[in-house]
Structure formats: structure tokens, C-alpha cells
Tab-separated table of C-alpha atoms in Angstrom:
chain	number	residue	atom	x	y	z
Y	1	MET	CA	-1.546	60.349	-23.732
Y	2	LYS	CA	-2.655	58.990	-20.372
Y	3	LEU	CA	-2.867	59.314	-16.872
Y	4	ARG	CA	0.898	58.940	-14.944
Y	5	LYS	CA	0.447	57.564	-11.342
Y	6	VAL	CA	-0.169	59.988	-8.670
Y	7	THR	CA	2.022	60.279	-5.119
Y	8	ALA	CA	1.470	62.166	-3.052
Y	9	ALA	CA	4.314	64.524	-3.653
Y	10	SER	CA	3.410	63.519	-7.019
Y	11	ALA	CA	0.579	65.007	-6.542
Y	12	ALA	CA	2.149	68.825	-5.951
Y	13	VAL	CA	4.321	68.356	-8.659
Y	14	LEU	CA	1.982	67.815	-10.376
Y	15	ALA	CA	-0.152	71.159	-9.446
Y	16	LEU	CA	3.168	73.724	-10.023
Y	17	ALA	CA	3.362	72.463	-13.267
Y	18	VAL	CA	-0.132	73.146	-13.785
Y	19	ALA	CA	-0.235	76.251	-12.335
Y	20	ALA	CA	2.984	77.155	-13.758
Y	21	THR	CA	1.079	76.815	-18.008
Y	22	ALA	CA	0.356	80.525	-17.130
Y	23	CYS	CA	3.384	81.737	-17.505
Y	24	GLY	CA	4.791	79.460	-19.659
Y	25	SER	CA	6.542	79.963	-22.562
Y	26	SER	CA	4.155	80.994	-26.376
Y	27	ASP	CA	6.793	80.725	-29.107
Y	28	ASP	CA	9.112	77.052	-28.630
Y	29	LYS	CA	8.414	75.309	-30.838
Y	30	ASP	CA	10.735	73.562	-32.141
Y	31	SER	CA	11.392	69.346	-32.272
Y	32	GLY	CA	9.473	67.365	-30.243
Y	33	SER	CA	6.347	70.551	-29.697
Y	34	SER	CA	3.204	70.944	-32.229
Y	35	SER	CA	3.040	73.780	-30.164
Y	36	SER	CA	3.485	75.970	-26.719
Y	37	GLY	CA	0.932	75.481	-24.118
Y	38	GLY	CA	-2.326	75.792	-25.685
Y	39	GLY	CA	-3.831	72.265	-27.232
Y	40	GLY	CA	0.177	71.698	-28.343
Y	41	LYS	CA	2.087	68.811	-27.259
Y	42	ILE	CA	4.984	68.437	-25.832
Y	43	LYS	CA	7.397	65.279	-26.697
Y	44	ILE	CA	9.767	64.076	-24.198
Y	45	GLY	CA	12.699	61.123	-23.629
Y	46	ILE	CA	12.344	58.829	-20.436
Y	47	LYS	CA	13.397	55.316	-19.809
Y	48	TYR	CA	10.440	52.828	-19.158
Y	49	ASP	CA	12.205	50.435	-17.302
Y	50	GLN	CA	13.157	51.810	-14.685
Y	51	PRO	CA	11.175	51.883	-11.347
Y	52	GLY	CA	11.876	55.420	-8.864
Y	53	LEU	CA	13.316	56.956	-12.138
Y	54	GLY	CA	11.217	56.516	-14.769
Y	55	LEU	CA	8.757	53.869	-15.643
Y	56	LYS	CA	5.327	52.695	-17.931
Y	57	GLU	CA	3.513	50.814	-15.231
Y	58	PRO	CA	1.086	47.604	-16.565
Y	59	ASN	CA	-1.707	50.603	-16.855
Y	60	GLY	CA	0.205	53.127	-19.634
Y	61	SER	CA	1.256	55.496	-16.438
Y	62	PHE	CA	4.241	56.827	-15.532
Y	63	ALA	CA	5.869	56.890	-12.369
Y	64	GLY	CA	9.640	57.819	-10.802
Y	65	PHE	CA	11.864	60.438	-10.288
Y	66	ASP	CA	13.106	61.265	-13.549
Y	67	VAL	CA	8.894	61.905	-14.671
Y	68	ASP	CA	8.433	63.989	-11.716
Y	69	VAL	CA	11.301	66.371	-12.995
Y	70	ALA	CA	10.034	66.797	-16.751
Y	71	THR	CA	6.288	66.721	-16.006
Y	72	TYR	CA	7.490	70.026	-14.043
Y	73	VAL	CA	10.183	71.560	-16.108
Y	74	ALA	CA	7.144	70.925	-18.659
Y	75	GLY	CA	5.079	73.269	-17.010
Y	76	LYS	CA	7.705	75.955	-16.913
Y	77	LEU	CA	7.816	75.697	-20.406
Y	78	GLY	CA	4.013	76.253	-20.698
Y	79	TYR	CA	2.768	72.663	-20.867
Y	80	LYS	CA	-0.198	71.116	-19.025
Y	81	PRO	CA	0.754	66.914	-17.497
Y	82	SER	CA	-2.559	66.176	-19.905
Y	83	GLN	CA	-0.414	67.712	-23.276
Y	84	ILE	CA	3.336	65.870	-22.046
Y	85	GLU	CA	4.132	62.827	-24.727
Y	86	PHE	CA	6.883	60.886	-22.734
Y	87	VAL	CA	8.130	58.629	-25.666
Y	88	GLU	CA	10.804	55.750	-24.380
Y	89	THR	CA	14.682	56.542	-25.504
Y	90	LYS	CA	17.283	54.024	-24.109
Y	91	SER	CA	20.210	54.376	-23.390
Y	92	ALA	CA	22.120	53.457	-27.031
Y	93	ASP	CA	19.572	56.191	-28.670
Y	94	ARG	CA	19.508	59.157	-26.326
Y	95	GLU	CA	21.729	61.381	-28.576
Y	96	ASN	CA	20.370	60.368	-32.462
Y	97	ALA	CA	15.765	60.765	-30.598
Y	98	LEU	CA	18.009	64.786	-29.890
Y	99	ALA	CA	19.329	64.895	-33.384
Y	100	ARG	CA	16.264	64.125	-35.293
Y	101	GLY	CA	13.667	66.355	-33.776
Y	102	ASP	CA	12.133	62.716	-32.002
Y	103	VAL	CA	12.070	64.824	-27.968
Y	104	LYS	CA	11.626	68.467	-27.344
Y	105	PHE	CA	13.954	67.162	-24.393
Y	106	ILE	CA	15.259	64.153	-22.118
Y	107	ALA	CA	15.562	63.198	-18.754
Y	108	ALA	CA	16.664	59.250	-18.078
Y	109	THR	CA	19.360	58.675	-15.942
Y	110	TYR	CA	21.564	60.861	-18.761
Y	111	SER	CA	24.526	61.313	-17.417
Y	112	ILE	CA	26.426	64.044	-18.173
Y	113	THR	CA	29.597	63.895	-19.769
Y	114	ASP	CA	32.482	65.620	-22.473
Y	115	GLU	CA	31.720	63.244	-24.981
Y	116	ARG	CA	28.173	63.541	-25.090
Y	117	LYS	CA	28.547	67.159	-24.806
Y	118	GLN	CA	30.669	66.717	-28.081
Y	119	LYS	CA	26.483	65.373	-29.756
Y	120	VAL	CA	23.481	67.222	-27.022
Y	121	ASP	CA	23.476	70.207	-25.006
Y	122	PHE	CA	23.282	69.661	-20.820
Y	123	ALA	CA	20.752	71.414	-18.621
Y	124	GLY	CA	21.425	70.734	-14.666
Y	125	PRO	CA	22.899	68.978	-13.425
Y	126	TYR	CA	19.418	67.567	-11.493
Y	127	LEU	CA	20.908	65.156	-9.643
Y	128	LEU	CA	24.145	63.763	-7.818
Y	129	ALA	CA	24.309	59.671	-7.994
Y	130	HIS	CA	26.980	58.358	-7.395
Y	131	GLN	CA	27.769	53.714	-8.193
Y	132	ASP	CA	27.415	51.693	-5.492
Y	133	LEU	CA	25.270	47.974	-4.367
Y	134	LEU	CA	23.056	46.527	-3.549
Y	135	VAL	CA	22.829	43.822	-0.857
Y	136	LYS	CA	20.408	41.765	1.079
Y	137	THR	CA	19.363	43.213	5.058
Y	138	ASP	CA	21.552	40.573	6.278
Y	139	SER	CA	24.549	41.002	4.289
Y	140	ASP	CA	28.038	41.269	5.865
Y	141	ILE	CA	29.291	43.932	2.988
Y	142	THR	CA	30.025	46.940	3.598
Y	143	LYS	CA	32.909	47.407	2.027
Y	144	ALA	CA	33.557	46.514	-2.151
Y	145	THR	CA	37.495	44.575	-1.362
Y	146	ASP	CA	34.598	42.359	0.530
Y	147	LEU	CA	33.229	41.420	-2.821
Y	148	ASN	CA	36.296	39.446	-2.988
Y	149	GLY	CA	35.022	35.693	-3.276
Y	150	LYS	CA	31.612	37.604	-4.084
Y	151	LYS	CA	28.748	36.917	-6.952
Y	152	LEU	CA	28.773	40.793	-8.688
Y	153	CYS	CA	25.710	41.470	-10.271
Y	154	SER	CA	25.393	43.737	-13.666
Y	155	VAL	CA	23.727	44.158	-16.758
Y	156	THR	CA	25.195	42.677	-19.945
Y	157	GLY	CA	27.600	45.705	-21.012
Y	158	SER	CA	27.897	47.598	-18.503
Y	159	THR	CA	31.061	48.670	-17.323
Y	160	SER	CA	29.922	48.608	-13.569
Y	161	ALA	CA	30.811	45.867	-12.329
Y	162	GLN	CA	34.129	45.463	-14.524
Y	163	ASN	CA	34.976	48.279	-13.004
Y	164	VAL	CA	34.721	47.201	-9.219
Y	165	HIS	CA	36.678	44.189	-10.546
Y	166	ASP	CA	39.347	44.973	-12.048
Y	167	THR	CA	40.494	48.269	-9.633
Y	168	ILE	CA	38.822	46.714	-6.199
Y	169	ALA	CA	38.123	43.167	-6.030
Y	170	PRO	CA	39.738	41.170	-8.396
Y	171	LYS	CA	39.351	38.043	-6.972
Y	172	ALA	CA	34.824	39.095	-7.387
Y	173	GLN	CA	32.820	36.442	-9.580
Y	174	LEU	CA	31.442	38.807	-11.644
Y	175	LYS	CA	27.547	37.402	-13.670
Y	176	GLU	CA	25.945	39.496	-16.285
Y	177	TYR	CA	22.446	39.680	-17.556
Y	178	SER	CA	20.165	41.107	-19.880
Y	179	GLY	CA	18.397	43.471	-17.687
Y	180	TYR	CA	19.057	45.268	-13.964
Y	181	SER	CA	15.117	43.530	-12.643
Y	182	GLU	CA	16.959	39.853	-13.465
Y	183	CYS	CA	20.229	40.834	-11.157
Y	184	ILE	CA	17.795	41.855	-8.707
Y	185	ALA	CA	15.839	38.652	-9.253
Y	186	ALA	CA	19.042	36.511	-8.498
Y	187	LEU	CA	20.193	39.038	-5.532
Y	188	GLN	CA	16.440	38.326	-3.827
Y	189	SER	CA	17.333	34.452	-4.741
Y	190	GLY	CA	21.079	34.653	-3.795
Y	191	ALA	CA	22.024	33.386	-6.683
Y	192	VAL	CA	24.169	36.428	-6.711
Y	193	ASP	CA	25.554	38.215	-3.570
Y	194	ALA	CA	25.447	42.292	-4.490
Y	195	VAL	CA	24.736	44.114	-7.551
Y	196	THR	CA	26.478	46.923	-8.133
Y	197	THR	CA	24.615	50.524	-10.969
Y	198	ASP	CA	23.726	53.623	-10.091
Y	199	ASP	CA	23.142	54.315	-6.614
Y	200	SER	CA	19.571	56.151	-7.460
Y	201	ILE	CA	18.389	53.255	-9.921
Y	202	LEU	CA	19.349	50.689	-7.277
Y	203	ALA	CA	16.947	52.610	-5.313
Y	204	GLY	CA	14.435	53.118	-7.044
Y	205	PHE	CA	14.118	48.661	-7.308
Y	206	ALA	CA	14.784	48.467	-3.599
Y	207	ALA	CA	11.455	50.988	-2.977
Y	208	GLN	CA	9.665	48.654	-5.238
Y	209	ASP	CA	6.893	47.341	-3.114
Y	210	LYS	CA	7.164	43.604	-3.443
Y	211	TYR	CA	11.225	44.679	-2.420
Y	212	LYS	CA	10.538	46.795	0.501
Y	213	GLY	CA	12.354	45.387	3.396
Y	214	GLN	CA	14.922	42.993	1.515
Y	215	PHE	CA	17.607	45.251	0.350
Y	216	LYS	CA	19.938	47.868	1.571
Y	217	LEU	CA	22.467	50.332	-0.174
Y	218	ALA	CA	25.879	49.294	1.277
Y	219	GLY	CA	25.870	53.567	1.016
Y	220	LEU	CA	29.220	53.416	-1.060
Y	221	LYS	CA	30.896	56.194	-3.576
Y	222	LEU	CA	32.365	54.434	-6.110
Y	223	SER	CA	31.722	57.580	-8.883
Y	224	ASN	CA	30.245	60.597	-9.260
Y	225	GLU	CA	27.485	60.577	-11.806
Y	226	ASN	CA	25.596	64.084	-12.862
Y	227	TYR	CA	22.443	63.721	-14.462
Y	228	GLY	CA	21.561	66.144	-16.758
Y	229	ILE	CA	18.969	67.293	-19.054
Y	230	GLY	CA	19.817	66.878	-22.186
Y	231	VAL	CA	18.489	69.017	-25.603
Y	232	LYS	CA	19.041	69.228	-29.099
Y	233	LYS	CA	22.749	70.597	-30.061
Y	234	GLY	CA	22.244	74.514	-30.215
Y	235	ASP	CA	18.937	74.440	-28.779
Y	236	THR	CA	20.091	77.504	-26.093
Y	237	ALA	CA	17.012	79.307	-25.753
Y	238	THR	CA	15.321	75.668	-24.479
Y	239	LEU	CA	18.303	74.764	-22.082
Y	240	ASN	CA	18.000	78.363	-20.347
Y	241	LYS	CA	14.956	77.762	-20.036
Y	242	ILE	CA	15.026	74.378	-18.986
Y	243	ASN	CA	17.983	75.400	-15.947
Y	244	ASP	CA	15.874	78.495	-15.151
Y	245	ALA	CA	12.898	75.624	-14.183
Y	246	LEU	CA	15.361	73.261	-11.599
Y	247	THR	CA	16.653	76.245	-9.766
Y	248	LYS	CA	12.480	76.764	-9.201
Y	249	MET	CA	11.880	73.387	-8.819
Y	250	VAL	CA	14.943	73.103	-5.919
Y	251	SER	CA	13.846	76.183	-3.820
Y	252	ASP	CA	10.467	75.240	-4.233
Y	253	ASP	CA	11.321	72.309	-2.666
Y	254	SER	CA	9.785	69.765	-5.450
Y	255	TRP	CA	12.530	68.232	-6.050
Y	256	GLN	CA	13.565	67.222	-2.339
Y	257	LYS	CA	9.921	66.070	-2.384
Y	258	ALA	CA	9.895	64.299	-5.679
Y	259	VAL	CA	13.558	62.774	-4.250
Y	260	ASP	CA	11.451	61.449	-1.234
Y	261	ALA	CA	8.135	60.123	-2.799
Y	262	ASN	CA	10.786	58.228	-5.213
Y	263	PHE	CA	13.638	56.967	-3.494
Y	264	GLY	CA	12.444	56.840	0.732
Y	265	PRO	CA	11.300	53.654	0.794
Y	266	ALA	CA	15.024	52.472	0.097
Y	267	ASN	CA	16.662	54.870	2.679
Y	268	TYR	CA	18.366	57.066	-0.457
Y	269	LYS	CA	21.148	59.297	1.237
Y	270	ASN	CA	20.138	61.123	-2.014
Y	271	GLU	CA	23.127	63.987	-1.879
Y	272	PRO	CA	22.127	67.390	-2.091
Y	273	ALA	CA	20.313	69.354	-5.002
Y	274	PRO	CA	23.766	70.393	-7.629
Y	275	LYS	CA	23.806	73.214	-8.377
Y	276	ILE	CA	23.500	74.853	-12.274
Y	277	GLY	CA	26.583	74.384	-13.936
Y	278	GLN	CA	28.652	72.528	-11.135
Y	279	ILE	CA	29.558	69.006	-12.634
Y	280	VAL	CA	31.291	66.555	-9.321
Y	281	LYS	CA	34.428	64.843	-11.291
């Protein structure tokens, strides 16, 4: 694997992951792993196209909050950063990737739902996100009802914009694009007035250098999204190890440092780290 891009906070996360290798597990040999520690590899599913969360850079490195969480957790499982192979797992294929054994675990804005829990097990949650709006810094949109008569963008197939239209702002004009990058570009050009999805995803885009200072989060909490780490159904041993790692990541302050590094430029007001097993409905 090519080396990841390292920010100041990410460096701290990586250092802790390396230090954890000495006390990592030595019997973790099932799906997504050729062996634990030693000379083996671990395959971890992430997103490749979400700035601030899971992004594959043009030079082949990886960056984002999910990447930092995955790296830290892998360290506690006994793997150095150089032993990690990040695998792109798109939303529609996450359950299949775990069932097939393509990856050991998935950290990819994977919201815990009752339906998904029928197919996979979830460690965490490790982040509580909310559906929100991203608008220009000088926008007069401060609440969802302000979207009436405005153009609201989301990705084709997403329920986010439709939920706002159906329940809060029936006169909003829905615009769908193939990806959030297109929505953000449309917001920048004035083709739309707001973009909606999880606040963590919006913050990641807004924190990009090319957009810094142009956008702001409205700060609404239109839904609760509990991000968990997906593991193969029935893999209780890995599940417990990941939960232990997440607990440690919060207690040693690596979690907050990763939040600040990846979302801070967008003034993302994150929720406190959730407790393991604490699902907010």
C-alpha cells in the first residue's frame, strides 16, 4: 500500500497505531486478513470519494476521519499502518464485501440501522452525525422551512432531500446530481441554494482548501446517523476488539484530535463521542 497523507493529528493517530502493534492480537486470521501483525496484511473497507472522511488522494494516499479511525483500530488489532490495505467499498456493496470476506471490517459512514443489523454486526457507534444543510456563508437560510422556493440539492437515489421536501419544505425545488462533488460545485456557482446530507459529509467537503470560507453548516439536526464499524455477521471476537479500540481512542484523546483535524476547518460542531452500544434514535 502507498503511504497515507499525514496531517499533524493523523500523525498522532498513526504513532499510537504503531505503538499498539506490540500488544496486538496474534490470532486474527479470518476474513480480510492474511495474518495478524508479523508480515500479514489487513483489508479495510472505506469510501474513496468523501473528503474529510474517506478520500483517495491523486497520489494514491488516503485521508479522512474514517481512515484515521480505521488506522487506529487496526493498530489495536496488531497491524502497522504499512500492513493496511484500504479497499473501496461503495454503499450498495458493503454487506456483500463483509459476507464474501473481501475486508476485515468497514469504516465508511456506515449508519447503524435495524435492517443492516440483520446482515452484519456493528461495533461502535464511533460518531453521531445528523442530516444538515450546507449553504453559502452569506446565505439567509437558517432553518429548513427557509428552503421553500429555494433549490435544494442531493445525490440521485438519496432520501435526504426528499425527506426535507415531504416533511418540512414542500415548496423546495429538488435538484439531483450524480455525486456530492457536483452538488457542492452547483452551490458554489449559485445553481442551487443548499445541499443536504449528513453534516459530517458536508463538513468534509467544506473543509477542502478550494472551498474554505465559502460555505457554512446550518447546524440543523434533521436526523440522527450513528456511524458504526461493520464486521462479518457472527465475528464476535473482532467486534469486541474493535469496541475496545474505539473506547481507547476516545479515552486517549485521539478521537477528538481526528475530528478536529478532518472537520475543524468547516467549524463542524460535533457531538461528544458516543458510548459503545448507545444508539441515538
